[in-house]
Amino acid sequence: MDKQQKNKSVKMNIYNIANEAGVSIATVSRVLNNSPSVSAKTKEKVLSVIGNYNYVPSAIAQNLSLRTSGNLIGIVCYNLQDLYYATAVSLLESSLRKRGHHIILSCTGEDYLQKQKSIEMLITKQVDAVILIGSVFLDEYGNNAYLVNAAKHCPLVIINGKVRSENIYSFYCDDFTAVRECVHKMYQKHRNFLFLYDADTYSGNLKLTGFQEGMKECGLDPTGRTLRCDPTPESAAVRFDEIYDTLKKIDAVITANDVLAAGVLNAALRRNLKVPEDISIVGYNNSIITQCTTPHLSSIDNGLEQLCNMAVEGLTKLLHGESIEGITMVSPHLVLRDTM
Amino acid sequence: MDKQQKNKSVKMNIYNIANEAGVSIATVSRVLNNSPSVSAKTKEKVLSVIGNYNYVPSAIAQNLSLRTSGNLIGIVCYNLQDLYYATAVSLLESSLRKRGHHIILSCTGEDYLQKQKSIEMLITKQVDAVILIGSVFLDEYGNNAYLVNAAKHCPLVIINGKVRSENIYSFYCDDFTAVRECVHKMYQKHRNFLFLYDADTYSGNLKLTGFQEGMKECGLDPTGRTLRCDPTPESAAVRFDEIYDTLKKIDAVITANDVLAAGVLNAALRRNLKVPEDISIVGYNNSIITQCTTPHLSSIDNGLEQLCNMAVEGLTKLLHGESIEGITMVSPHLVLRDTM
DNA sequence: CTGAAAGCGCTTACAG
DNA sequence: CTGAAAGCGCTTACAG
């Protein structure tokens, strides 16, 4: 057999290797697993055959045989093109990889059926746990049954969602309070508020209701002052422009993320408004976008890194048989820059 | 056995189910696979036991038994916190998921050893293929041996990298020509060029050399006019400021991505430069950042979506036994907005 | 329509 | 130090 052929990608298994080396599969397995009880000579021979054929044992079969898991963690996320989720997945991935886990990733958007399908697939793949990021949506009957059901197979970790049920662990950011307090703070100088958002996620709703509650507490009426737009700066700018005159000169805007805040800032500058003198703008996520604009955006930092770290730490404990709290909350904080 | 216990998460296997239903595992398997040759009565009985125990068969074991693959595709990417890579992974994931594949994700940064480890892990997990995004780095000997080796096990698809070898398929964007032509275009009005970049990836180098070549063709000396900075707007702004006076009023800046362009724009505005009258700025990636700034950034669109689509299409063909080109190139184009 | 048996690619007691 | 055998959780010819 010439070199050319040896390197051919014929899928080798342990039987082929054993045959070629003139030993039993048990022996091949032993050298694969560095068992001390193999003679140097045999070991060398087997190793050379393995090398020649570029043989790599199947982790799948090893796990089956050893009754061990594949150290797989499923991540189901809402939308990876949103920097927030991308950052979350990135943080989780690196943290989990350091602990010897591997990631199966699925992005599902708002479609709960797709989400359900993804979770079922992950369970089928024997994942040790699944992590949902900002992707808790109700099913057609308005409940979380599909999550409760999934949790019978492995722990479910939810980031920025809250489900109280057996074997489900929620980690979320108190966006409600953050926005509510932000309204109070802005109320010191402003009266004409506007809230812009672009998604009906759990945390999106916390922000929205936080805004409404804050306004009411300040004796203001939130009606007509919460607007949904598409997830682009342009859409935010257009919505802002549409409503600016109607609502008698808006002077305080909070947005559900920094991209929308940038859009509002653009529209405000286009109108020759002075920021923050004429209008204050506060974004959300404290992302790199805040530093891409002139002036830089003030933004609410939702402690994503902390959230992800806590989630992975919690998950690690669970996988080690320890128990953890069902619900963990992180407090966000306002980061002041130039737009407020 | 009460309901409480039934719902307990005892890992069931096909033997337990068969026992409980009073049939053989073959029969259970048949109802699992919807075989027509099971009596309605038996089927019902088995199904009820399966339901009671919330049993889900192991796809791992099924694949082993059927000698089928798990439809797993490995994705190794450089840095998911960079919007460019996040978008790439998102596009690949949704496209692959539609075709019935699942994704194992690994983010490795610049560390080639980590990259190698990730690729080996993926092969061990029996992936059908691995896709590398912007993450081709040379090993300590300055070569790609670890990739060539990996390609003996499954096809390697490289996005924004170029490796010519058996079973390796490269899809890249002609960033060299894009930047080179951009320099020529800017040369119509400008003479004082600057190029800012933040990573030594393959495509990063294409952009860099495209800039140098373009300048030379225009009779300009690129020396000292290419600067590396950190991947933040602030770092870009600082580097720009440092060099602005030294280099006698820079009036044309090209950056390796939009974040850096935003940083330069900030610094320029801070100096009260008029954009684009006093200085033109062109970013790269045509990301959402371009629309977050005032004025909006002109940017080179590297056709990421097209690249990802072509890669997945190519991969699908490969997996169906068809053959495809080893190297595929996509042409980027300049998108003019307000900064040039 | 149903079950016993062999097999997927591995590992590890158990003998020798 | 080495091999034959049983087992991981499945599927599917082969008999009946």
XYZ file of C-alpha atoms (C1' of nucleotides) in Angstrom:
712
model
C 0.000 0.000 0.000
C 1.632 3.198 -1.134
C 1.663 6.475 0.698
C -0.947 7.921 -1.592
C -3.425 5.253 -0.613
C -2.598 5.279 3.060
C -3.603 8.873 3.302
C -6.849 8.284 1.529
C -9.793 9.162 3.630
C -11.108 5.634 4.181
C -13.016 5.735 7.429
C -11.028 3.491 9.692
C -12.412 1.842 12.772
C -10.791 0.038 15.609
C -11.175 -3.324 13.872
C -9.264 -2.200 10.808
C -6.474 -0.837 12.914
C -6.319 -3.991 15.025
C -6.195 -6.136 11.909
C -3.481 -4.105 10.300
C -1.405 -4.127 13.471
C -2.007 -7.814 14.098
C -3.443 -7.320 17.560
C -6.881 -7.395 19.164
C -9.182 -4.398 19.373
C -8.719 -4.454 23.132
C -5.056 -3.731 22.648
C -5.726 -0.932 20.206
C -8.164 0.543 22.672
C -5.537 0.344 25.367
C -2.941 2.268 23.428
C -5.626 4.766 22.466
C -6.317 5.309 26.145
C -2.706 5.251 27.195
C -3.101 2.179 29.342
C 0.237 1.338 30.999
C -0.198 -2.370 30.461
C 0.906 -2.469 26.856
C 4.410 -3.486 25.837
C 6.473 -0.746 24.277
C 6.846 -2.809 21.163
C 3.147 -3.432 20.644
C 2.352 0.131 21.437
C 4.797 1.382 18.852
C 3.420 -0.932 16.207
C -0.183 0.119 16.868
C 0.737 3.768 17.014
C 2.429 3.543 13.652
C -0.623 1.985 12.040
C -2.838 4.636 13.610
C -0.535 7.316 12.289
C -0.411 5.848 8.807
C -4.151 5.786 8.494
C -4.764 9.031 10.272
C -7.149 7.137 12.491
C -9.144 9.069 15.077
C -11.498 7.174 17.391
C -15.155 8.135 17.460
C -15.995 10.097 20.590
C -19.594 9.131 19.988
C -18.860 5.440 20.340
C -16.551 6.065 23.267
C -19.262 7.921 25.111
C -21.800 5.223 24.403
C -19.484 2.562 25.661
C -18.416 4.477 28.745
C -21.938 5.675 29.532
C -20.512 9.163 29.654
C -21.972 12.254 28.134
C -20.497 14.086 25.202
C -20.124 17.224 27.305
C -22.471 18.946 24.949
C -24.402 22.021 25.970
C -27.167 23.292 23.729
C -27.562 27.021 23.253
C -30.765 28.348 21.789
C -30.590 32.023 21.039
C -32.895 34.595 19.652
C -30.850 36.345 17.015
C -27.111 36.181 16.586
C -27.032 39.191 14.311
C -27.962 41.283 17.295
C -24.721 42.215 19.012
C -26.253 41.597 22.405
C -26.951 37.955 21.727
C -23.720 37.463 19.866
C -21.854 38.742 22.884
C -23.825 36.482 25.175
C -23.094 33.407 23.066
C -19.458 34.389 22.852
C -19.145 34.766 26.611
C -20.958 31.513 27.278
C -18.977 29.629 24.693
C -15.585 30.631 25.987
C -16.568 30.060 29.568
C -18.030 26.648 28.808
C -15.172 25.609 26.579
C -12.729 26.311 29.394
C -14.720 23.876 31.485
C -14.536 21.177 28.862
C -17.943 21.608 27.305
C -18.858 21.908 23.687
C -21.642 23.968 22.192
C -24.459 23.049 19.866
C -25.949 26.280 18.642
C -29.391 27.042 17.323
C -30.856 30.452 16.511
C -34.591 30.503 16.331
C -35.958 34.014 16.143
C -39.383 34.544 17.618
C -40.908 31.375 16.249
C -41.731 29.260 19.231
C -42.290 26.180 17.095
C -38.762 26.416 15.776
C -37.607 26.880 19.334
C -39.434 23.789 20.461
C -37.995 21.802 17.583
C -34.506 22.974 18.427
C -34.862 22.024 22.060
C -36.178 18.589 21.162
C -33.294 18.078 18.780
C -30.839 19.023 21.506
C -32.347 16.549 23.939
C -32.165 13.872 21.315
C -28.478 14.689 20.922
C -28.087 13.958 24.617
C -26.947 17.403 25.688
C -26.129 17.840 29.366
C -28.129 21.052 29.531
C -29.690 23.669 27.358
C -29.264 27.385 27.704
C -31.903 29.695 26.298
C -30.908 33.286 25.659
C -33.634 35.855 25.366
C -35.698 33.319 23.589
C -38.511 32.381 25.875
C -41.736 32.629 23.977
C -45.085 31.200 24.826
C -46.623 28.456 22.766
C -49.957 28.733 20.997
C -51.808 28.101 24.232
C -49.947 30.871 25.943
C -47.920 28.676 28.256
C -44.466 27.302 28.817
C -45.351 23.625 28.723
C -42.714 22.853 26.158
C -40.047 24.188 28.489
C -41.349 22.350 31.523
C -41.363 19.216 29.467
C -37.844 19.702 28.186
C -36.627 20.219 31.739
C -37.525 16.621 32.494
C -34.544 15.560 30.435
C -31.883 18.005 31.481
C -31.506 21.311 33.287
C -32.723 24.361 31.434
C -30.889 27.591 31.987
C -32.688 30.707 30.896
C -30.875 33.971 30.399
C -33.093 37.012 30.428
C -36.296 35.164 30.913
C -38.102 33.943 33.986
C -39.753 30.580 34.302
C -40.350 29.079 37.710
C -40.464 25.338 37.376
C -38.608 22.203 38.355
C -35.144 21.938 36.845
C -35.412 25.332 35.175
C -32.994 28.043 36.280
C -33.527 31.654 35.313
C -30.924 34.386 35.293
C -32.184 37.780 34.411
C -31.425 41.435 34.541
C -33.771 43.728 36.404
C -34.513 45.833 33.364
C -37.800 46.940 34.862
C -36.172 48.803 37.706
C -33.368 50.115 35.524
C -35.713 51.860 33.121
C -38.073 52.950 35.871
C -35.238 54.629 37.743
C -33.905 56.102 34.556
C -37.250 57.786 33.983
C -37.109 59.254 37.486
C -33.621 60.538 36.873
C -34.576 62.142 33.592
C -37.672 63.606 35.186
C -35.417 66.020 37.035
C -35.002 67.951 33.799
C -37.461 66.507 31.344
C -41.169 65.973 30.826
C -41.663 64.814 27.245
C -40.681 61.166 27.259
C -40.496 58.563 24.550
C -39.628 54.863 24.702
C -38.582 52.979 21.578
C -38.231 49.217 21.346
C -37.951 46.610 18.645
C -38.699 43.178 20.092
C -41.226 41.521 22.361
C -38.775 39.488 24.351
C -39.053 39.009 28.084
C -36.491 41.664 28.808
C -38.082 43.888 26.176
C -41.296 43.757 28.147
C -39.525 44.482 31.418
C -38.091 47.630 29.915
C -41.418 48.663 28.483
C -43.360 48.204 31.705
C -40.539 49.826 33.673
C -40.922 52.868 31.460
C -44.686 52.966 31.876
C -44.497 52.499 35.630
C -41.813 55.158 35.975
C -43.888 57.663 34.046
C -46.973 56.986 36.129
C -44.973 57.412 39.318
C -43.894 60.800 37.994
C -47.507 61.671 37.317
C -47.065 61.388 33.568
C -49.240 59.521 31.110
C -47.274 56.949 29.075
C -50.040 56.511 26.534
C -48.775 56.972 23.001
C -45.234 57.372 24.231
C -44.069 53.818 23.656
C -43.312 52.957 20.071
C -42.227 49.805 18.388
C -39.931 50.021 15.381
C -37.723 47.762 13.293
C -34.279 46.904 14.621
C -32.408 49.528 12.585
C -31.219 53.065 13.278
C -33.203 54.291 10.285
C -36.457 52.888 11.577
C -35.871 54.462 14.978
C -35.081 57.784 13.325
C -38.240 57.670 11.240
C -40.445 56.816 14.192
C -38.871 59.585 16.210
C -39.413 62.074 13.431
C -42.998 61.037 12.916
C -43.884 61.637 16.498
C -41.643 64.571 17.344
C -44.010 67.343 16.353
C -47.180 65.570 17.389
C -45.939 65.118 20.907
C -44.785 68.705 21.405
C -41.027 68.390 21.324
C -39.848 65.237 22.956
C -36.872 65.853 25.229
C -36.145 62.494 26.821
C -35.769 59.246 24.934
C -34.976 55.803 26.260
C -34.478 52.973 23.812
C -34.368 49.220 24.250
C -30.905 49.027 22.699
C -28.052 51.207 21.513
C -28.757 50.851 17.810
C -32.129 52.508 18.249
C -30.567 55.207 20.414
C -28.083 55.926 17.636
C -30.971 56.278 15.219
C -32.722 58.756 17.492
C -29.477 60.674 17.944
C -29.094 60.914 14.169
C -32.624 62.255 13.795
C -32.124 64.745 16.618
C -28.885 66.059 15.109
C -30.599 66.328 11.745
C -33.149 68.609 13.403
C -30.281 70.647 14.816
C -31.261 69.766 18.343
C -28.490 70.114 20.901
C -27.729 66.900 22.733
C -28.072 66.729 25.686
C -29.207 70.324 26.152
C -32.388 70.063 24.073
C -32.892 66.355 24.328
C -31.438 63.498 26.367
C -31.049 60.050 24.895
C -30.307 56.867 26.803
C -29.600 53.613 25.044
C -29.440 50.088 26.372
C -26.772 47.352 26.501
C -23.790 49.659 26.820
C -22.422 48.161 23.627
C -19.605 49.364 21.430
C -22.178 51.401 19.519
C -22.218 53.893 22.384
C -18.689 54.875 21.450
C -19.288 54.967 17.731
C -21.415 58.090 17.816
C -20.650 61.750 18.416
C -21.629 62.573 21.086
C -21.142 59.200 22.798
C -24.321 57.541 23.978
C -25.278 57.182 27.601
C -26.581 53.678 28.041
C -27.865 51.211 30.574
C -25.412 48.397 31.183
C -27.364 45.212 31.724
C -24.458 43.281 33.179
C -24.472 40.678 30.474
C -21.029 39.422 31.344
C -21.994 38.949 34.961
C -25.190 37.231 33.884
C -23.350 34.791 31.650
C -20.715 34.073 34.259
C -23.307 33.385 36.908
C -25.232 31.158 34.544
C -22.196 29.054 33.687
C -21.142 28.838 37.305
C -24.627 27.773 38.284
C -24.765 25.246 35.507
C -21.441 23.801 36.568
C -22.778 23.299 40.071
C -25.893 21.615 38.735
C -23.845 19.274 36.607
C -21.847 18.400 39.710
C -25.018 17.470 41.528
C -25.216 20.589 43.673
C -28.425 22.565 43.769
C -28.824 26.244 43.013
C -31.465 28.940 43.216
C -34.220 28.797 40.659
C -34.138 32.518 40.001
C -31.128 34.806 40.031
C -31.290 38.507 39.347
C -28.626 40.968 38.326
C -28.899 44.724 38.702
C -28.104 46.898 35.729
C -26.696 50.394 36.018
C -26.760 53.553 34.006
C -23.496 54.512 32.315
C -23.390 58.232 31.707
C -21.595 59.574 28.652
C -22.543 62.574 26.543
C -26.206 62.172 25.629
C -27.528 62.602 29.161
C -45.963 3.955 40.442
C -47.509 7.319 41.028
C -47.521 10.223 38.654
C -44.862 12.011 40.620
C -42.456 9.184 40.081
C -43.356 8.634 36.475
C -42.315 12.136 35.640
C -39.050 11.792 37.456
C -36.095 12.214 35.203
C -34.892 8.614 35.269
C -32.987 8.099 32.065
C -35.037 5.547 30.226
C -33.709 3.364 27.470
C -35.364 1.130 24.990
C -35.065 -1.892 27.295
C -36.935 -0.205 30.115
C -39.694 0.837 27.804
C -39.933 -2.637 26.267
C -40.097 -4.200 29.705
C -42.753 -1.864 30.938
C -44.845 -2.366 27.821
C -44.335 -6.116 27.846
C -42.899 -6.278 24.342
C -39.454 -6.698 22.786
C -37.103 -3.849 22.066
C -37.583 -4.541 18.365
C -41.222 -3.665 18.725
C -40.477 -0.499 20.629
C -38.014 0.477 17.953
C -40.669 -0.138 15.324
C -43.189 2.153 16.904
C -40.450 4.717 17.408
C -39.764 4.595 13.710
C -43.379 4.435 12.663
C -43.050 1.039 11.088
C -46.419 -0.001 9.596
C -46.071 -3.576 10.781
C -47.179 -3.019 14.366
C -50.691 -3.756 15.505
C -52.691 -0.744 16.580
C -53.096 -2.242 20.018
C -49.407 -2.852 20.640
C -48.544 0.510 19.239
C -50.944 2.233 21.559
C -49.599 0.395 24.583
C -45.992 1.226 23.745
C -46.819 4.821 22.964
C -48.510 5.225 26.306
C -45.494 3.893 28.185
C -43.227 6.190 26.170
C -45.466 9.109 27.021
C -45.595 8.270 30.703
C -41.858 8.179 31.013
C -41.194 11.042 28.682
C -38.846 8.753 26.841
C -36.818 10.155 23.968
C -34.518 7.841 22.030
C -30.844 8.688 21.772
C -29.967 10.076 18.352
C -26.382 9.152 19.110
C -27.211 5.472 19.413
C -29.502 5.626 16.407
C -26.756 7.084 14.276
C -24.282 4.500 15.454
C -26.648 1.704 14.668
C -27.690 3.068 11.298
C -24.151 4.054 10.345
C -25.491 7.493 9.594
C -23.945 10.778 10.555
C -25.367 13.110 13.133
C -25.662 15.854 10.537
C -23.269 17.891 12.560
C -21.248 20.706 11.044
C -18.439 22.259 13.040
C -17.941 26.006 12.875
C -14.699 27.481 14.100
C -14.767 31.239 14.214
C -12.367 33.943 15.159
C -14.377 36.168 17.461
C -18.124 36.185 17.885
C -18.110 39.539 19.626
C -17.121 41.063 16.337
C -20.339 41.780 14.487
C -18.840 40.558 11.245
C -18.246 37.061 12.546
C -21.496 36.972 14.444
C -23.319 37.773 11.243
C -21.411 35.104 9.378
C -22.227 32.453 11.967
C -25.843 33.548 12.008
C -26.146 33.303 8.239
C -24.426 29.931 8.144
C -26.456 28.559 10.998
C -29.831 29.419 9.556
C -28.875 28.225 6.121
C -27.497 24.957 7.442
C -30.372 24.382 9.808
C -32.792 24.668 6.919
C -30.892 21.857 5.271
C -31.144 19.643 8.312
C -27.718 20.242 9.779
C -26.780 21.125 13.307
C -23.940 23.332 14.427
C -21.136 22.748 16.881
C -19.549 26.099 17.535
C -16.095 26.994 18.715
C -14.532 30.447 18.936
C -10.792 30.424 19.108
C -9.336 33.887 18.721
C -5.890 34.066 17.187
C -4.473 31.142 19.079
C -3.702 28.528 16.497
C -3.229 25.847 19.131
C -6.746 26.385 20.383
C -7.896 26.274 16.803
C -6.156 22.987 16.214
C -7.649 21.546 19.390
C -11.106 22.656 18.340
C -10.771 21.098 14.925
C -9.566 17.837 16.401
C -12.456 17.817 18.829
C -14.883 18.334 15.968
C -13.442 15.462 13.993
C -13.694 13.277 17.038
C -17.359 14.246 17.276
C -17.784 12.894 13.761
C -18.819 16.138 12.115
C -19.643 15.962 8.423
C -17.564 19.040 7.714
C -15.911 21.959 9.414
C -16.233 25.566 8.439
C -13.535 28.020 9.432
C -14.422 31.684 9.460
C -11.633 34.198 9.325
C -9.637 31.949 11.497
C -6.853 30.575 9.410
C -3.608 31.061 11.244
C -0.305 29.402 10.639
C 1.156 27.009 13.138
C 4.500 27.458 14.843
C 6.311 26.254 11.748
C 4.530 28.767 9.605
C 2.452 26.279 7.694
C -1.042 24.895 7.379
C -0.258 21.265 8.090
C -2.923 21.019 10.753
C -5.556 22.012 8.224
C -4.307 19.656 5.537
C -4.378 16.910 8.108
C -7.879 17.698 9.284
C -9.096 17.647 5.691
C -8.292 13.944 5.560
C -11.302 13.331 7.770
C -13.901 15.624 6.313
C -14.188 18.581 3.966
C -12.880 21.873 5.276
C -14.628 25.015 4.179
C -12.736 28.222 4.735
C -14.458 31.561 4.666
C -12.154 34.497 4.116
C -9.012 32.502 3.969
C -7.249 30.747 1.143
C -5.700 27.324 1.406
C -5.164 25.259 -1.694
C -5.153 21.614 -0.719
C -7.086 18.410 -1.157
C -10.560 18.507 0.371
C -10.187 22.132 1.444
C -12.520 24.670 -0.108
C -11.892 28.367 0.226
C -14.414 31.138 -0.217
C -13.046 34.603 0.069
C -13.696 38.189 -0.694
C -11.285 40.069 -2.916
C -10.476 42.653 -0.274
C -7.163 43.389 -1.924
C -8.746 44.781 -5.067
C -11.494 46.533 -3.133
C -9.094 48.605 -1.061
C -6.720 49.124 -3.963
C -9.513 50.540 -6.098
C -10.800 52.581 -3.204
C -7.395 54.245 -2.930
C -7.515 55.092 -6.620
C -10.961 56.551 -6.248
C -9.962 58.658 -3.280
C -6.813 59.762 -5.124
C -9.024 61.869 -7.357
C -9.368 64.337 -4.501
C -6.935 63.285 -1.814
C -3.240 62.745 -1.222
C -2.758 62.185 2.507
C -3.842 58.611 3.107
C -4.102 56.514 6.234
C -5.070 52.874 6.722
C -6.148 51.564 10.124
C -6.599 47.907 11.000
C -6.938 45.802 14.106
C -6.312 42.150 13.271
C -3.836 40.083 11.301
C -6.348 37.817 9.675
C -6.110 36.699 6.079
C -8.599 39.264 4.919
C -6.936 41.858 7.127
C -3.744 41.314 5.215
C -5.503 41.512 1.869
C -6.849 44.906 2.812
C -3.466 46.077 4.049
C -1.563 45.028 0.953
C -4.339 46.364 -1.254
C -3.861 49.725 0.392
C -0.085 49.654 -0.038
C -0.320 48.558 -3.632
C -2.927 51.194 -4.430
C -0.782 53.931 -2.971
C 2.272 52.829 -4.914
C 0.270 52.779 -8.128
C -0.715 56.365 -7.383
C 2.923 57.263 -6.893
C 2.506 57.613 -3.130
C 4.630 56.119 -0.377
C 2.603 53.986 2.053
C 5.386 53.914 4.632
C 4.151 54.972 8.032
C 0.625 55.273 6.756
C -0.648 51.900 7.916
C -1.407 51.690 11.609
C -2.578 48.894 13.804
C -4.856 49.678 16.741
C -7.122 47.876 19.174
C -10.600 46.882 18.013
C -12.375 49.871 19.573
C -13.477 53.265 18.281
C -11.441 54.939 21.024
C -8.238 53.235 19.992
C -8.804 54.226 16.372
C -9.490 57.802 17.433
C -6.333 57.953 19.512
C -4.149 56.555 16.742
C -5.650 58.978 14.283
C -5.036 61.901 16.592
C -1.462 60.874 17.282
C -0.584 60.839 13.642
C -2.734 63.636 12.308
C -0.296 66.484 12.811
C 2.818 64.479 12.105
C 1.539 63.473 8.721
C 0.486 66.932 7.632
C -3.271 66.728 7.751
C -4.563 63.369 6.687
C -7.503 63.696 4.320
C -8.355 60.137 3.331
C -8.804 57.252 5.742
C -9.689 53.656 5.019
C -10.256 51.293 7.909
C -10.477 47.528 8.135
C -13.938 47.689 9.677
C -16.727 50.111 10.487
C -16.016 50.376 14.191
C -12.606 51.843 13.486
C -14.107 54.169 10.896
C -16.558 55.430 13.508
C -13.642 56.107 15.832
C -11.837 58.116 13.172
C -15.026 60.010 12.385
C -15.388 60.900 16.062
C -11.836 62.203 16.207
C -12.284 64.172 13.006
C -15.476 65.807 14.263
C -13.748 66.611 17.530
C -11.139 68.494 15.513
C -13.944 70.353 13.763
C -13.003 68.854 10.439
C -15.754 68.838 7.871
C -16.625 65.388 6.596
C -16.305 64.695 3.728
C -15.063 68.133 2.670
C -11.876 68.130 4.749
C -11.485 64.427 5.127
C -13.020 61.313 3.606
C -13.502 58.172 5.637
C -14.339 54.737 4.299
C -15.135 51.850 6.599
C -15.382 48.149 5.893
C -18.133 45.513 6.218
C -21.055 47.804 5.507
C -22.436 46.906 8.911
C -25.225 48.524 10.859
C -22.584 50.809 12.401
C -22.494 52.757 9.153
C -25.995 53.969 9.896
C -25.380 54.699 13.549
C -23.149 57.696 12.931
C -23.823 61.215 11.732
C -22.824 61.554 8.968
C -23.412 57.957 7.844
C -20.272 56.041 6.965
C -19.350 55.041 3.466
C -18.147 51.484 3.619
C -16.936 48.592 1.547
C -19.467 45.786 1.436
C -17.620 42.498 1.435
C -20.602 40.438 0.340
C -20.676 38.328 3.455
C -24.148 37.033 2.803
C -23.204 35.929 -0.684
C -20.057 34.336 0.674
C -21.950 32.356 3.283
C -24.620 31.280 0.828
C -22.055 30.083 -1.655
C -20.189 28.245 1.061
C -23.272 26.393 2.247
C -24.343 25.601 -1.297
C -20.888 24.292 -2.059
C -20.823 22.273 1.104
C -24.184 20.739 0.292
C -22.876 19.632 -3.062
C -19.798 18.115 -1.463
C -21.914 16.231 1.028
C -23.938 14.888 -1.874
C -20.800 13.588 -3.509
C -20.532 16.286 -6.155
C -17.277 18.131 -6.584
C -16.778 21.872 -6.445
C -14.061 24.428 -7.110
C -11.292 24.647 -4.550
C -11.280 28.425 -4.537
C -14.211 30.748 -4.972
C -13.946 34.505 -4.923
C -16.529 37.164 -4.335
C -16.141 40.797 -5.352
C -16.859 43.470 -2.788
C -18.153 46.899 -3.673
C -17.995 50.359 -2.238
C -21.228 51.677 -0.735
C -21.225 55.446 -0.770
C -22.967 57.313 2.013
C -21.923 60.600 3.593
C -18.285 60.263 4.544
C -16.957 60.050 1.013
C -47.470 -8.865 13.563
C -43.504 -10.021 16.762
C -38.999 -11.518 18.803
C -34.063 -13.308 18.952
C -29.816 -12.133 17.078
C -26.210 -9.561 14.947
C -24.109 -5.295 14.378
C -22.676 0.042 14.730
C -17.482 1.571 17.208
C -15.982 1.644 21.219
C -14.247 0.062 26.636
C -13.216 -2.770 30.374
C -13.585 -6.394 33.724
C -12.110 -11.209 33.507
C -8.954 -14.914 32.355
C -4.792 -16.441 31.063
C 1.088 -8.078 28.648
C -2.899 -9.707 25.696
C -7.449 -11.446 23.940
C -12.437 -13.130 24.077
C -16.635 -11.560 25.702
C -20.197 -8.574 27.350
C -22.185 -4.224 27.157
C -23.489 1.000 25.880
C -28.655 2.215 23.148
C -30.184 1.642 19.199
C -31.960 -0.817 14.128
C -33.059 -4.221 10.930
C -32.795 -8.383 8.297
C -34.364 -13.056 9.349
C -37.590 -16.441 11.158
C -41.759 -17.618 12.683
